[in-house]
Coordinates of C-alpha atoms in Angstrom, one line a residue:
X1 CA 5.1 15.5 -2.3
X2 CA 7.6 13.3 -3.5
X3 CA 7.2 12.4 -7.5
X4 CA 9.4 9.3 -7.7
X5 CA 10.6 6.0 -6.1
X6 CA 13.5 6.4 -4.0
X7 CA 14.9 2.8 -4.8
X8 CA 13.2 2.4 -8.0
X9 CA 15.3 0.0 -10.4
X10 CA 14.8 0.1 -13.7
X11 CA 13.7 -3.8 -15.1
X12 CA 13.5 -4.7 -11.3
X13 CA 9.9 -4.9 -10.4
X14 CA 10.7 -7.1 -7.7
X15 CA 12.9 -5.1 -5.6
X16 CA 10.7 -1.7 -5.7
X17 CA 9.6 -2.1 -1.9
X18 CA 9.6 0.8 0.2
X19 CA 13.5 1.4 1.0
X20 CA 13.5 0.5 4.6
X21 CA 16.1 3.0 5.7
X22 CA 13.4 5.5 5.0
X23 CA 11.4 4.4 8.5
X24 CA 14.0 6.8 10.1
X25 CA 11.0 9.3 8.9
X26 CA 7.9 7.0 9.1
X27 CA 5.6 9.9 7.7
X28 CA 8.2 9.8 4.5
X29 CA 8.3 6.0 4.7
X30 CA 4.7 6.3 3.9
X31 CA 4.6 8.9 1.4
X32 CA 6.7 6.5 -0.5
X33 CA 4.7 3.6 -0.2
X34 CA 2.3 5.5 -1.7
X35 CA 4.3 6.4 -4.7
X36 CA 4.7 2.7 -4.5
X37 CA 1.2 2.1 -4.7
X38 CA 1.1 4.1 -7.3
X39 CA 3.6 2.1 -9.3
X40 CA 1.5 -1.1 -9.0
X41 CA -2.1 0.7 -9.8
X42 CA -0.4 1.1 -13.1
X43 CA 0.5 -2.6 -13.3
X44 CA -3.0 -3.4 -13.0
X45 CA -4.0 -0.8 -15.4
X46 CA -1.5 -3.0 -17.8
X47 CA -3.0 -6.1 -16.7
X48 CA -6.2 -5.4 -17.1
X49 CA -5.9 -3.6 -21.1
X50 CA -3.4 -5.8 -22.2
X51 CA -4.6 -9.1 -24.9
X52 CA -1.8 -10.8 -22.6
X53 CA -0.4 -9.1 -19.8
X54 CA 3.2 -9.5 -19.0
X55 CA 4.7 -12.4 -16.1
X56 CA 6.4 -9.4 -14.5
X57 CA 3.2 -7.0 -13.9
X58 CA 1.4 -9.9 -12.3
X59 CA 4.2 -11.2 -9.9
X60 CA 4.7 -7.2 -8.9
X61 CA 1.1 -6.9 -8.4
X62 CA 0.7 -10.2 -6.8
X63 CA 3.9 -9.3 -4.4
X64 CA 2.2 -6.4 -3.4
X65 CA -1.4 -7.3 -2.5
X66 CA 0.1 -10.6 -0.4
X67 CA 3.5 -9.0 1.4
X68 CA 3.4 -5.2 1.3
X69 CA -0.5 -3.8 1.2
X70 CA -1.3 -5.5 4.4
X71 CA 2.0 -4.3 5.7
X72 CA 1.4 -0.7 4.6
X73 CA -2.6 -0.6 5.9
X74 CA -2.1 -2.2 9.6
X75 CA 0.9 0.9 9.3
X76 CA -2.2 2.9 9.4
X77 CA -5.0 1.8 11.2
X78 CA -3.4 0.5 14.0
X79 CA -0.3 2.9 14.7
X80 CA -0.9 6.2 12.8
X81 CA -4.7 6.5 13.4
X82 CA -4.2 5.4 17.0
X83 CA -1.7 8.0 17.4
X84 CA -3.8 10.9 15.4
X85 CA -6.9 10.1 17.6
X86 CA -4.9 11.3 20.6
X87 CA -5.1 14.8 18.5
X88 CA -8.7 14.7 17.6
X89 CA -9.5 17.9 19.6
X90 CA -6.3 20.1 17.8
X91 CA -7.9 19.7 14.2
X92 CA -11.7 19.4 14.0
X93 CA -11.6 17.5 10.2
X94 CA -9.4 14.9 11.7
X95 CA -12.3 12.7 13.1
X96 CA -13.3 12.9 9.4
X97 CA -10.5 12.0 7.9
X98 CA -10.1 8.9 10.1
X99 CA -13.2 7.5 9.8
X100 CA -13.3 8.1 5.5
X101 CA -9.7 6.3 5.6
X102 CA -11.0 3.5 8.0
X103 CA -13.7 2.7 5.1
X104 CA -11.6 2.7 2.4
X105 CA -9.4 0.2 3.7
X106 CA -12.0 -1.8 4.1
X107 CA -13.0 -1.2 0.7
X108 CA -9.6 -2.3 -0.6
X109 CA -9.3 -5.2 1.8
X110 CA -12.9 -6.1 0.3
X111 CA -11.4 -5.5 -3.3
X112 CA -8.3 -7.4 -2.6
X113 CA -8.9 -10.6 -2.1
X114 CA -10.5 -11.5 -5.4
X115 CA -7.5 -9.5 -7.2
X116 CA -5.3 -12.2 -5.5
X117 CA -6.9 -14.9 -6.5
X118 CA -7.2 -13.3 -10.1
X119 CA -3.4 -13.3 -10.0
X120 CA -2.8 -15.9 -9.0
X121 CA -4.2 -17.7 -11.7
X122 CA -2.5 -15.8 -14.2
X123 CA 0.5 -16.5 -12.6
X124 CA -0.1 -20.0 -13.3
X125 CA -1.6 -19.4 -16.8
X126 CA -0.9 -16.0 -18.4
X127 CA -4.0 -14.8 -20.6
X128 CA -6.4 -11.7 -21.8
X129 CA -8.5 -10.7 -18.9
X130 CA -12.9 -10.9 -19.4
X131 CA -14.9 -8.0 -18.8
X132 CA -15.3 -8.7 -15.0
X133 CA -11.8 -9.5 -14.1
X134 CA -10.6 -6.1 -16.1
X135 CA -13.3 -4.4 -13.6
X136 CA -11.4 -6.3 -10.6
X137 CA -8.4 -4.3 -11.1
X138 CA -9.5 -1.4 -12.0
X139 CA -12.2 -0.9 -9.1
X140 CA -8.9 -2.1 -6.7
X141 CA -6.8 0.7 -8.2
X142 CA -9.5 3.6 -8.1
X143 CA -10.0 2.5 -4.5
X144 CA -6.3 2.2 -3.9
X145 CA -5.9 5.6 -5.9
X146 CA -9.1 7.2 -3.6
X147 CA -7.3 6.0 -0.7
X148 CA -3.8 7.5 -1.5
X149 CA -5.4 11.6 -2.5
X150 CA -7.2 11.0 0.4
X151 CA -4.2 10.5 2.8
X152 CA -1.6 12.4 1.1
X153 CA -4.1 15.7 0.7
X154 CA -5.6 15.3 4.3
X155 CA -3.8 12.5 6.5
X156 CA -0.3 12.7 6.2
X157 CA -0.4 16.9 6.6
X158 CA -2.1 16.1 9.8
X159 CA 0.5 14.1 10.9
X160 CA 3.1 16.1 9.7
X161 CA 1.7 19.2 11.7
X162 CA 0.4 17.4 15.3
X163 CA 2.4 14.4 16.1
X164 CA 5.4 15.0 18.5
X165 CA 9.2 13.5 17.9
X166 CA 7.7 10.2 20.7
X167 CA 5.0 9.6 18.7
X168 CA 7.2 9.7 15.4
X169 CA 9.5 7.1 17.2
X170 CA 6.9 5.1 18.5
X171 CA 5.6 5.0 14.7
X172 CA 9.1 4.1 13.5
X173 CA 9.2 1.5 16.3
X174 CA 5.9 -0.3 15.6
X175 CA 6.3 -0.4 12.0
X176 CA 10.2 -1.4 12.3
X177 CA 9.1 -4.6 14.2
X178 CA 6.1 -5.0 12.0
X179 CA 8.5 -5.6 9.0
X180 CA 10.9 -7.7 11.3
X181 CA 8.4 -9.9 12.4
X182 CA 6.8 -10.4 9.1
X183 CA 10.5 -11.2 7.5
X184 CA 11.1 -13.7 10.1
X185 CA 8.0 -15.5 9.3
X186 CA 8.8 -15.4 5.6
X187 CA 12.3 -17.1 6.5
X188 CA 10.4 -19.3 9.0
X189 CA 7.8 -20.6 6.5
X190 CA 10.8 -20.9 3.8
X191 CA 8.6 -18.5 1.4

């Protein structure tokens, strides 16, 4: 497993999204964004036990939770779990697996939306965190945390060991597009 960012810049926060040059490998594209994930589970950590949390960790968590989660989880549940059901009967835990990764990302979908809105304010208005908003973040990053062991421990050596070279590229191909499509409604919307 990999232990660092393969684009990470230092003082950058905004430019540490999964190197897209990585999709070559999608199985390493999303090891990465997990490492990513990681990276931003620590900016709500700072967020929430900081008397003022800095501009930077909100716009990088912010970032993530609107462009690159929703990105990284439709990777999943529509491509890779679609693909690994097709292999069902070659590893009996994988119907497990699937179905414990369907529910946490509909725990973190649950989770998110109130951490955007969170961050959003505090983009407008930085300030200390109450007791409840603290627990916003950190319940998002355990379940984001949850999510990651459980995919990089179970999933993604499933993946690793049963998919075939097509169903790599038609990983790679679905999630190529995703990102293309989602970057020309950014330019569309002029966001």
């Amino acid at each position: 497993m990999k232990k660092s960012l393969s684009n990470a810049r230092s003082r950058d926060s905004h430019h540490h999204a999964t190197d897209m040059d990585l999709l070559a490998n999608p199985l390493e594209f999303l090891e990465e964004d997990h490492l990513r994930t990681r990276t931003v589970c620590a900016a709500f950590d700072r967020i929430a036990d900081s008397e003022m949390p800095t501009r930077e960790d909100v716009f990088e968590a912010l970032t993530y939770l609107e462009n690159e989660l929703p990105l990284f989880i439709v990777d999943e549940d529509a491509d890779l779990a679609r693909l690994m059901r097709g292999h069902v009967g070659e590893a009996p835990s994988l119907f497990e697996v699937l179905r414990r990764v369907t529910e946490l990302h509909q725990e973190i979908a649950f989770r998110s939306r109130p951490a955007i809105d969170l961050l959003q304010i505090l983009k407008k208005q930085l300030r200390g965190l109450t007791y409840s908003e603290q627990k916003c973040l950190r319940d998002l990053a355990t379940s984001l945390r949850t999510d990651m062991a459980m995919e990089n421990s179970r999933l993604l050596p499933l993946a690793k060991q049963l998919l075939t070279e097509d169903e790599l590229a038609e990983l790679r191909s679905a999630m190529f597009q995703r990102r293309l499509s989602d970057f020309r409604d950014h330019r569309a919307s002029g966001a």
